[in-house]
Coordinates of C-alpha atoms in Angstrom, one line a residue:
Chain A
M1 CA -7.7 -15.7 24.4
S2 CA -6.8 -19.3 24.5
A3 CA -3.4 -20.6 23.5
H4 CA -4.9 -22.7 20.7
A5 CA -7.2 -20.2 19.1
A6 CA -9.7 -20.9 16.4
T7 CA -8.3 -20.9 12.9
E8 CA -11.3 -19.5 11.2
P9 CA -10.7 -16.2 9.6
G10 CA -11.7 -13.2 11.7
H11 CA -10.6 -14.8 15.0
P12 CA -6.8 -14.6 15.0
E13 CA -4.8 -15.6 18.0
V14 CA -3.2 -12.9 20.1
Y15 CA 0.2 -14.0 21.2
F16 CA 1.2 -13.6 24.8
Q17 CA 3.6 -10.7 24.3
F18 CA 0.9 -8.4 22.8
E19 CA -1.7 -6.6 24.9
D20 CA -4.4 -7.0 22.3
I21 CA -5.1 -7.8 18.7
D22 CA -4.7 -4.2 17.6
Q23 CA -1.2 -4.0 18.9
Q24 CA -0.3 -7.3 17.4
Q25 CA -1.6 -6.3 13.9
E26 CA 0.1 -2.9 14.2
T27 CA 3.4 -4.7 15.0
Y28 CA 3.2 -6.8 11.9
I29 CA 2.6 -3.8 9.8
I30 CA 5.4 -1.9 11.4
G31 CA 7.7 -4.9 10.8
M32 CA 6.8 -4.8 7.1
W33 CA 7.4 -1.0 7.0
S34 CA 10.8 -1.5 8.6
F35 CA 11.7 -3.8 5.7
L36 CA 10.4 -1.2 3.3
V37 CA 12.5 1.5 4.8
T38 CA 15.6 -0.7 4.1
E39 CA 14.4 -0.9 0.5
I40 CA 14.0 2.8 0.4
M41 CA 17.6 3.0 1.5
M42 CA 18.7 0.7 -1.3
F43 CA 16.8 2.4 -4.1
G44 CA 17.5 5.8 -2.6
A45 CA 21.2 5.4 -3.0
L46 CA 20.7 4.4 -6.7
F47 CA 18.4 7.4 -7.2
L48 CA 21.1 9.7 -5.7
I49 CA 23.7 8.3 -8.1
Y50 CA 21.3 8.8 -11.0
T51 CA 20.7 12.4 -9.8
L52 CA 24.3 13.2 -9.7
Y53 CA 25.2 11.9 -13.1
R54 CA 22.1 13.4 -14.7
W55 CA 23.1 16.8 -13.2
R56 CA 26.5 16.4 -14.7
Y57 CA 25.4 15.2 -18.2
Q58 CA 22.0 16.8 -18.6
G59 CA 22.1 17.2 -22.4
D60 CA 23.7 13.8 -23.0
F61 CA 21.2 12.1 -20.8
F62 CA 18.3 13.7 -22.8
L63 CA 19.9 12.6 -26.0
A64 CA 20.6 9.0 -24.8
H65 CA 17.1 8.5 -23.3
Q66 CA 15.5 9.0 -26.7
E67 CA 16.4 5.4 -27.5
L68 CA 13.9 4.4 -24.9
D69 CA 10.2 4.1 -25.8
W70 CA 8.2 6.2 -23.4
K71 CA 4.9 4.6 -24.6
L72 CA 6.0 1.1 -23.5
G73 CA 7.2 2.6 -20.2
G74 CA 3.9 4.4 -19.8
L75 CA 2.0 1.2 -20.5
N76 CA 4.1 -0.4 -17.8
T77 CA 3.3 2.4 -15.4
L78 CA -0.4 2.0 -16.1
N79 CA 0.0 -1.7 -15.5
L80 CA 1.6 -1.3 -12.1
L81 CA -0.9 1.3 -11.0
I82 CA -3.7 -1.1 -11.9
S83 CA -2.0 -4.0 -10.2
S84 CA -1.6 -1.7 -7.1
F85 CA -5.2 -1.0 -7.1
F86 CA -6.1 -4.7 -7.3
V87 CA -3.8 -5.6 -4.5
A88 CA -5.4 -2.8 -2.3
W89 CA -8.8 -4.1 -3.3
A90 CA -7.7 -7.6 -2.2
V91 CA -6.8 -6.2 1.2
H92 CA -10.2 -4.6 1.3
F93 CA -11.8 -8.0 0.6
A94 CA -9.5 -9.7 3.1
Q95 CA -10.7 -7.3 5.8
R96 CA -14.3 -8.3 4.9
N97 CA -13.4 -12.0 4.9
K98 CA -14.3 -12.5 1.3
R99 CA -11.9 -15.2 0.2
K100 CA -13.0 -15.6 -3.4
E101 CA -12.9 -11.9 -4.3
Q102 CA -9.6 -11.7 -2.6
L103 CA -8.2 -14.5 -4.6
M104 CA -9.5 -13.0 -7.8
C105 CA -8.0 -9.6 -7.1
L106 CA -4.6 -11.2 -6.3
G107 CA -4.9 -13.2 -9.5
V108 CA -5.3 -10.0 -11.5
T109 CA -2.4 -8.5 -9.8
L110 CA -0.3 -11.5 -10.8
V111 CA -1.4 -11.2 -14.4
C112 CA -0.5 -7.5 -14.4
A113 CA 2.9 -8.3 -13.0
A114 CA 3.5 -10.9 -15.6
L115 CA 2.5 -8.4 -18.3
F116 CA 5.0 -5.9 -16.8
L117 CA 7.8 -8.5 -17.2
V118 CA 6.7 -9.3 -20.7
I119 CA 6.9 -5.7 -21.8
K120 CA 10.2 -5.3 -20.0
Y121 CA 11.5 -8.3 -21.9
F122 CA 10.7 -6.6 -25.2
E123 CA 12.4 -3.4 -24.0
Y124 CA 15.5 -5.1 -22.8
S125 CA 15.9 -7.4 -25.8
S126 CA 15.8 -4.4 -28.2
K127 CA 18.5 -2.7 -26.1
I128 CA 20.6 -5.8 -25.9
E129 CA 20.3 -6.3 -29.6
H130 CA 22.1 -3.0 -30.1
G131 CA 24.6 -3.9 -27.5
L132 CA 23.5 -1.1 -25.2
Y133 CA 23.9 -2.9 -22.0
P134 CA 26.5 -2.6 -19.2
N135 CA 30.0 -3.9 -20.0
S136 CA 28.9 -4.7 -23.6
Y137 CA 31.6 -5.7 -26.0
M138 CA 29.4 -4.9 -29.0
W139 CA 28.5 -1.4 -27.9
H140 CA 26.9 0.1 -31.0
Y141 CA 25.4 3.4 -30.1
A142 CA 24.8 5.5 -33.1
G143 CA 22.9 8.3 -31.5
P144 CA 23.7 11.9 -30.9
A145 CA 24.8 11.7 -27.3
S146 CA 28.4 11.2 -26.4
P147 CA 29.1 7.5 -26.2
D148 CA 30.5 7.6 -22.7
A149 CA 27.5 9.4 -21.4
A150 CA 25.2 7.0 -23.2
R151 CA 27.1 4.1 -21.7
L152 CA 26.6 5.7 -18.3
F153 CA 22.9 6.2 -18.9
Y154 CA 22.3 2.7 -20.0
S155 CA 24.3 1.2 -17.1
L156 CA 22.1 3.2 -14.7
Y157 CA 19.0 2.2 -16.7
F158 CA 19.7 -1.5 -16.6
V159 CA 20.8 -1.6 -12.9
M160 CA 17.9 0.4 -11.6
T161 CA 15.1 -1.1 -13.7
G162 CA 16.8 -4.6 -13.4
L163 CA 16.8 -4.4 -9.6
H164 CA 13.2 -3.2 -9.8
G165 CA 12.4 -6.2 -12.1
V166 CA 13.9 -8.6 -9.6
H167 CA 11.6 -7.1 -7.0
V168 CA 8.7 -7.6 -9.3
V169 CA 9.6 -11.3 -9.7
V170 CA 10.0 -11.8 -6.0
G171 CA 6.7 -10.0 -5.5
M172 CA 5.1 -12.4 -7.9
I173 CA 6.4 -15.4 -6.0
I174 CA 5.1 -13.9 -2.7
I175 CA 1.7 -13.2 -4.1
T176 CA 1.5 -16.7 -5.6
T177 CA 2.4 -18.2 -2.2
L178 CA -0.2 -16.1 -0.5
M179 CA -2.8 -17.2 -3.0
I180 CA -2.0 -20.8 -2.4
L181 CA -2.2 -20.3 1.4
I182 CA -5.5 -18.6 1.2
A183 CA -7.0 -21.0 -1.3
T184 CA -6.0 -24.0 0.7
K185 CA -7.3 -22.4 3.9
N186 CA -4.0 -22.8 5.5
R187 CA -3.9 -22.3 9.3
V188 CA -1.2 -19.6 8.9
I189 CA -3.7 -17.1 7.4
T190 CA -5.9 -16.2 10.3
D191 CA -6.8 -12.6 9.3
Y192 CA -6.2 -9.9 6.7
V193 CA -2.7 -9.0 8.0
P194 CA -0.7 -11.3 5.7
T195 CA -2.5 -9.9 2.7
E196 CA -1.9 -6.4 3.9
M197 CA 1.8 -7.0 4.3
V198 CA 2.1 -8.4 0.8
G199 CA 0.1 -5.5 -0.4
L200 CA 2.6 -3.1 1.3
Y201 CA 5.4 -4.7 -0.5
W202 CA 3.7 -4.6 -3.9
H203 CA 2.8 -0.9 -3.4
F204 CA 6.4 -0.2 -2.7
V205 CA 7.4 -1.9 -6.0
D206 CA 4.8 0.3 -7.7
L207 CA 6.2 3.4 -5.9
V208 CA 9.7 2.8 -7.2
W209 CA 8.5 2.5 -10.7
I210 CA 6.5 5.7 -10.3
F211 CA 9.8 7.5 -9.8
L212 CA 11.8 5.5 -12.3
Y213 CA 9.4 6.2 -15.2
P214 CA 9.7 10.0 -15.4
L215 CA 13.4 9.9 -14.6
F216 CA 14.4 7.6 -17.4
Y217 CA 11.7 7.9 -20.0
L218 CA 10.5 11.4 -19.7
I219 CA 13.6 13.6 -19.5
P220 CA 12.5 17.1 -20.6
K221 CA 14.4 18.6 -23.5
Chain B
M1 CA -22.2 -12.6 12.1
D2 CA -23.4 -9.5 10.2
H3 CA -20.4 -7.4 10.9
A4 CA -19.8 -7.1 7.2
E5 CA -23.1 -5.4 6.8
K6 CA -23.0 -3.3 9.9
D7 CA -20.7 -0.7 8.5
K8 CA -18.0 -0.8 5.8
H9 CA -15.7 1.4 7.8
H10 CA -15.3 -0.4 11.1
I11 CA -15.3 -4.0 12.1
I12 CA -15.8 -4.4 15.8
D13 CA -14.9 -8.0 16.4
E14 CA -14.0 -9.0 19.9
G15 CA -12.5 -5.7 20.7
H16 CA -10.5 -5.2 17.6
S17 CA -11.3 -2.5 15.1
H18 CA -9.7 -1.5 11.9
H19 CA -10.6 0.9 9.1
I20 CA -11.7 -0.7 5.8
I21 CA -11.1 1.6 2.9
P22 CA -14.2 1.6 0.7
S23 CA -13.9 0.3 -2.8
G24 CA -15.1 3.6 -4.3
K25 CA -12.2 5.4 -2.7
L26 CA -9.7 2.9 -4.1
V27 CA -11.1 3.4 -7.6
M28 CA -11.0 7.2 -7.3
T29 CA -7.4 7.0 -6.2
L30 CA -6.6 4.9 -9.2
V31 CA -8.3 7.4 -11.4
Y32 CA -6.3 10.3 -9.9
L33 CA -3.1 8.3 -10.3
V34 CA -3.7 7.7 -14.0
I35 CA -4.6 11.4 -14.5
L36 CA -1.4 12.4 -12.8
M37 CA 0.5 10.0 -15.0
G38 CA -1.0 11.6 -18.1
L39 CA 0.0 15.0 -16.7
T40 CA 3.6 13.8 -16.3
I41 CA 3.8 12.7 -19.9
L42 CA 2.3 16.0 -21.0
A43 CA 4.6 18.0 -18.9
A44 CA 7.6 16.3 -20.5
Q45 CA 6.4 17.4 -23.9
I46 CA 6.1 21.0 -22.9
P47 CA 9.5 22.1 -24.1
A48 CA 8.7 20.7 -27.5
L49 CA 5.1 21.9 -27.6
L50 CA 5.8 25.5 -26.4
P51 CA 9.0 26.7 -27.9
G52 CA 8.2 30.1 -26.4
L53 CA 9.3 28.8 -23.1
D54 CA 12.8 28.2 -24.3
P55 CA 14.3 31.4 -22.8
F56 CA 13.3 30.1 -19.4
L57 CA 15.0 26.8 -20.0
Q58 CA 18.4 27.8 -21.0
E59 CA 21.5 26.8 -19.1
S60 CA 22.1 30.4 -18.0
T61 CA 18.8 30.6 -16.1
G62 CA 19.4 27.4 -14.3
G63 CA 18.7 24.9 -17.0
R64 CA 15.7 22.8 -16.9
W65 CA 15.1 23.0 -13.2
L66 CA 11.5 24.1 -13.7
M67 CA 10.6 21.1 -15.9
N68 CA 12.4 18.8 -13.4
L69 CA 10.6 20.4 -10.5
I70 CA 7.2 19.8 -12.2
A71 CA 8.1 16.2 -13.0
I72 CA 9.3 15.5 -9.4
G73 CA 6.3 17.3 -8.0
I74 CA 3.9 15.2 -9.9
A75 CA 5.8 12.0 -9.0
V76 CA 5.7 13.0 -5.3
T77 CA 2.0 13.6 -5.5
K78 CA 1.5 10.2 -6.9
A79 CA 3.7 8.7 -4.2
V80 CA 1.7 10.5 -1.5
L81 CA -1.5 9.1 -2.9
V82 CA -0.2 5.6 -3.1
I83 CA 1.3 5.7 0.4
S84 CA -1.6 7.3 2.2
I85 CA -4.5 5.5 0.6
F86 CA -3.3 2.3 -1.1
M87 CA -0.9 1.5 1.7
G88 CA -3.4 2.6 4.3
V89 CA -1.1 5.0 6.1
K90 CA -3.7 7.7 6.3
Y91 CA -5.9 5.4 8.4
G92 CA -3.1 3.8 10.3
T93 CA -1.8 4.5 13.8
K94 CA 0.7 7.3 14.4
L95 CA 3.5 4.7 14.8
I96 CA 2.9 3.5 11.2
K97 CA 2.8 7.1 10.0
L98 CA 6.2 7.6 11.8
Y99 CA 7.8 4.7 10.0
A100 CA 6.4 5.7 6.6
L101 CA 7.6 9.3 7.1
G102 CA 10.9 8.2 8.5
G103 CA 11.9 6.3 5.4
F104 CA 11.5 9.3 3.2
V105 CA 13.1 11.7 5.7
W106 CA 16.1 9.4 5.5
F107 CA 16.1 9.8 1.8
L108 CA 16.1 13.6 2.2
L109 CA 19.1 13.3 4.5
L110 CA 20.8 11.3 1.8
A111 CA 20.1 14.1 -0.6
I112 CA 22.2 16.3 1.6
T113 CA 25.1 14.7 -0.3
L114 CA 24.2 17.0 -3.1
V115 CA 25.4 19.9 -1.1
D116 CA 28.9 18.6 -1.6
Y117 CA 28.6 18.6 -5.3
F118 CA 26.7 21.8 -5.4
S119 CA 29.4 23.7 -3.5
R120 CA 32.3 22.5 -5.6
P121 CA 32.3 25.4 -8.0
W122 CA 32.8 27.7 -5.0
E123 CA 36.2 26.1 -4.4
P124 CA 39.0 27.2 -4.1
V125 CA 38.4 30.0 -1.8
Q126 CA 40.8 32.9 -2.0
G127 CA 43.3 32.9 0.7
W128 CA 42.7 29.2 1.5
E129 CA 44.6 27.7 -1.4
G130 CA 47.3 26.4 0.9
V131 CA 44.9 24.4 3.0
P132 CA 45.0 20.8 1.6
S133 CA 41.4 19.8 2.0
S134 CA 39.5 22.9 0.9
S135 CA 40.8 23.6 -2.5
F136 CA 41.6 21.7 -5.7
Q137 CA 43.9 22.3 -8.5
R138 CA 41.5 22.7 -11.3
D139 CA 43.9 23.2 -14.2
K140 CA 42.2 20.7 -16.4
R141 CA 39.0 21.4 -18.1
S142 CA 36.9 18.2 -18.2
T143 CA 34.3 18.9 -20.9
D144 CA 34.5 15.4 -22.2
S145 CA 32.5 12.6 -20.8
T146 CA 35.4 10.7 -19.3
D147 CA 36.2 12.4 -16.1
P148 CA 39.5 11.0 -14.7
E149 CA 39.5 13.1 -11.7
G150 CA 36.2 11.8 -10.7
Q151 CA 34.9 15.2 -9.9
I152 CA 31.3 16.0 -10.6
P153 CA 31.0 19.8 -10.5
S154 CA 27.6 21.3 -11.3
R155 CA 29.2 23.8 -13.4
V156 CA 32.6 23.1 -15.0
P157 CA 34.9 26.0 -14.2
S158 CA 36.9 27.2 -17.1
V159 CA 40.7 27.3 -17.1
E160 CA 40.8 31.1 -16.6
E161 CA 38.4 30.9 -13.6
S162 CA 40.2 28.4 -11.5
G163 CA 42.8 31.0 -10.6
H164 CA 40.2 33.5 -9.2
G165 CA 38.9 31.5 -6.3
G166 CA 35.6 30.2 -7.6
H167 CA 32.4 32.0 -8.3

């Protein structure tokens, strides 16, 4: 392998510290997984907090969660599952060196992500209207749960889904960047690995939501 | 340059090979995920749909642990599907599998924290009341939502119980 390898897709350069291209690609994927493990740690702690408080206030959490619309949440879940599929499909096309299909799939993923944020906006705005957000001065909860448990529930709701929303926004930025790099045939993209790494991040975002949805929206009676 | 045609599963290109997941498999995985999502929603409606199950769901028989178990089980199944197929871990090297597994093993370790809270009703232990770290004075019943002591027992011991050394 020469030091100045060809920049056409399918012939990536193997850097000197790697034995072969397989090891190099595996290393990039491991690197991304290392980052995802730190994300698991971050969200994991939040899930633990949620578990503890829900254990303590089971009934109140059920009553408080009734203000949330499970249909909108379900729509969002469907949204993210579909976006996950399209990003996996984009990786598939990247591995087969099909640029146009890859860009189309990434574009659909972006649209799904934007739709997710739009639905989230509606959900948040309805909650904020009633003053049901953390540290609210106009706390106006008129439901059956005890107000303190409801306050706790909505604090957790906003922190966890908000952090997840921030991850969605960051994911959108990353996907857009990737699309631009692919579309302009930038030298940085030499094979499918960057797409795979972005895909891994997006799947993680989907994974978190898969757990968030039943925990917040589908609390059994 | 017909490696795209040669086979959909392996590209042998200058000694480098990787597994390409066929589109059909990706679509089927999506279908399974959507079905599981429908199941989750259905499962959450069960207590309302089948009132006959109510005896199993009372606090005395452990509360709603069965419903929660079902919900978590379905969520874990979806997670396994996403991780193994969408993220390609199933077709990855063992090192990748190790990292993927490692993250979630860590989360299980974090869940060991629950042992602390689970065992709180068992305090204080008879004969050990004098030892500072192993028993609490539980003379206040905290049934209201504000919990000034910051304790989170899984079962609030009543005023009469606290003198008998736990469960």
